[in-house]
XYZ file of C-alpha atoms in Angstrom:
159
model
C -9.166 -13.632 -34.808
C -11.496 -15.888 -34.441
C -13.646 -15.867 -31.400
C -17.313 -18.591 -31.163
C -19.564 -20.197 -28.519
C -18.217 -23.654 -30.434
C -20.886 -26.287 -29.197
C -20.497 -27.351 -25.565
C -18.981 -30.612 -24.510
C -20.247 -33.899 -21.776
C -21.634 -31.770 -19.212
C -23.785 -29.943 -21.608
C -20.893 -26.584 -20.956
C -20.452 -24.535 -23.721
C -16.941 -24.457 -25.226
C -15.889 -21.279 -26.398
C -13.020 -21.747 -29.047
C -10.573 -18.861 -29.932
C -7.417 -19.712 -32.073
C -4.947 -15.954 -32.974
C -4.078 -16.587 -36.460
C -5.198 -14.070 -37.895
C -5.340 -11.641 -35.144
C -6.072 -7.550 -36.383
C -7.403 -6.578 -34.090
C -5.622 -5.075 -30.871
C -5.008 -5.982 -27.673
C -8.160 -4.289 -25.656
C -10.355 -5.199 -29.319
C -9.745 -8.359 -28.316
C -10.811 -8.576 -24.678
C -14.118 -6.531 -25.629
C -14.329 -9.793 -28.116
C -14.329 -11.829 -25.686
C -16.441 -10.198 -23.036
C -18.965 -10.476 -26.045
C -18.258 -13.732 -26.619
C -18.601 -15.113 -23.067
C -21.282 -13.520 -22.451
C -22.784 -15.593 -24.914
C -22.003 -18.384 -23.699
C -23.753 -18.057 -20.417
C -26.555 -17.150 -22.346
C -26.300 -20.135 -23.727
C -25.755 -22.945 -20.725
C -28.841 -24.626 -20.426
C -30.711 -24.961 -16.417
C -28.352 -26.317 -13.720
C -25.760 -25.733 -15.940
C -23.212 -22.968 -14.602
C -19.305 -23.164 -15.849
C -17.546 -22.957 -19.804
C -14.867 -24.446 -20.766
C -12.191 -21.776 -23.128
C -9.904 -23.439 -25.603
C -7.220 -20.973 -26.695
C -5.704 -23.018 -29.376
C -2.415 -20.145 -29.738
C -1.003 -21.882 -33.548
C 0.166 -19.550 -35.560
C 0.236 -16.519 -33.044
C 2.680 -14.279 -33.719
C 4.415 -12.476 -30.825
C 6.209 -9.016 -31.433
C 7.969 -7.403 -29.511
C 5.306 -5.248 -28.589
C 3.522 -7.833 -27.736
C 5.300 -8.861 -25.146
C 4.235 -6.597 -22.334
C 2.084 -8.546 -20.161
C -0.777 -6.377 -18.668
C -3.437 -6.806 -22.294
C -2.767 -10.619 -21.269
C -3.086 -10.448 -16.591
C -6.258 -8.480 -17.680
C -8.075 -10.985 -20.439
C -6.805 -13.718 -17.267
C -8.773 -11.557 -14.471
C -11.586 -11.108 -16.472
C -12.279 -14.817 -16.627
C -11.359 -14.920 -12.767
C -13.927 -11.693 -11.654
C -17.098 -11.526 -13.167
C -16.748 -14.524 -15.110
C -14.924 -17.008 -12.986
C -17.510 -18.308 -11.352
C -18.464 -20.490 -14.948
C -15.434 -21.075 -15.745
C -14.581 -24.364 -15.607
C -10.838 -25.073 -17.374
C -8.938 -22.736 -20.256
C -7.310 -25.204 -22.345
C -3.383 -23.830 -24.363
C -3.459 -25.563 -27.406
C 0.878 -24.954 -28.050
C 2.095 -22.243 -26.538
C 5.106 -20.830 -28.675
C 8.180 -20.616 -26.746
C 8.568 -16.927 -27.165
C 5.490 -16.860 -25.130
C 6.733 -18.054 -21.824
C 8.281 -15.515 -21.096
C 5.210 -13.496 -21.480
C 3.987 -16.501 -19.230
C 6.222 -16.526 -16.552
C 6.025 -12.593 -16.232
C 2.747 -12.577 -15.525
C 1.794 -15.621 -14.073
C 2.743 -13.618 -10.282
C -0.350 -11.813 -11.230
C -2.645 -14.688 -12.157
C -4.644 -15.418 -8.928
C -4.024 -19.785 -7.909
C -7.687 -20.646 -8.037
C -6.809 -19.789 -12.152
C -3.904 -21.364 -12.131
C -5.129 -23.963 -11.461
C -7.887 -23.978 -14.139
C -5.600 -23.380 -16.371
C -3.902 -26.409 -18.920
C -1.745 -26.223 -21.513
C -1.015 -28.679 -23.778
C -0.083 -30.204 -27.441
C -2.022 -30.732 -30.653
C -2.129 -34.161 -30.237
C -3.157 -34.272 -26.715
C -5.612 -31.602 -27.311
C -7.491 -34.070 -29.482
C -7.349 -37.094 -27.984
C -8.831 -34.663 -24.657
C -11.377 -32.513 -27.093
C -12.397 -36.773 -28.464
C -13.467 -37.598 -24.682
C -14.538 -34.214 -23.481
C -17.047 -33.833 -26.212
C -20.110 -35.710 -27.923
C -18.253 -36.698 -32.119
C -20.086 -33.868 -33.360
C -18.538 -30.699 -31.352
C -14.990 -32.202 -31.303
C -15.401 -32.842 -35.115
C -16.288 -28.924 -35.215
C -13.583 -27.786 -33.006
C -10.777 -30.094 -34.658
C -12.184 -28.609 -38.307
C -11.574 -25.262 -36.986
C -7.813 -26.123 -35.700
C -7.111 -27.631 -38.883
C -8.455 -24.739 -41.020
C -6.707 -22.179 -38.837
C -3.450 -24.538 -39.265
C -4.523 -24.402 -43.623
C -2.437 -21.829 -45.216
C -4.393 -21.341 -47.704
C -7.838 -19.981 -45.741
C -4.713 -18.051 -43.349
C -5.403 -13.974 -44.083
C -1.459 -13.808 -44.310
C -1.517 -14.433 -47.932
């Protein structure tokens, strides 16, 4: 997968971008990488900034029957609501696959209301528009470029 601090928004909040298209790590290993990336985002916060934005780009994510267990998703979301809760401004989820809606519905009751209020589901087009208004041109273009690369089959690990 692709997970990194990719820039900052107009309020100087770090933006963490994650795409799971080429995810080859287990859920537990992915959670470890997420924690490392969030710690990096906290380290990158300038004085006076205490929150970060997460972008979870679900384009191309392959959901297998064995992954429809909501436990890893619940752990990932709960990690957002424990140590990292005070640092979370919002999570933007792009392109939620239909099969993942069952997972979302199963995990929903286990997610605290404070976290649910920070989660926004967007189409690719809506996310592009949002990022152009929330980030400066350079950062928006960097994020949109990463999104485009994750949609380019010539750059995929699937080959």
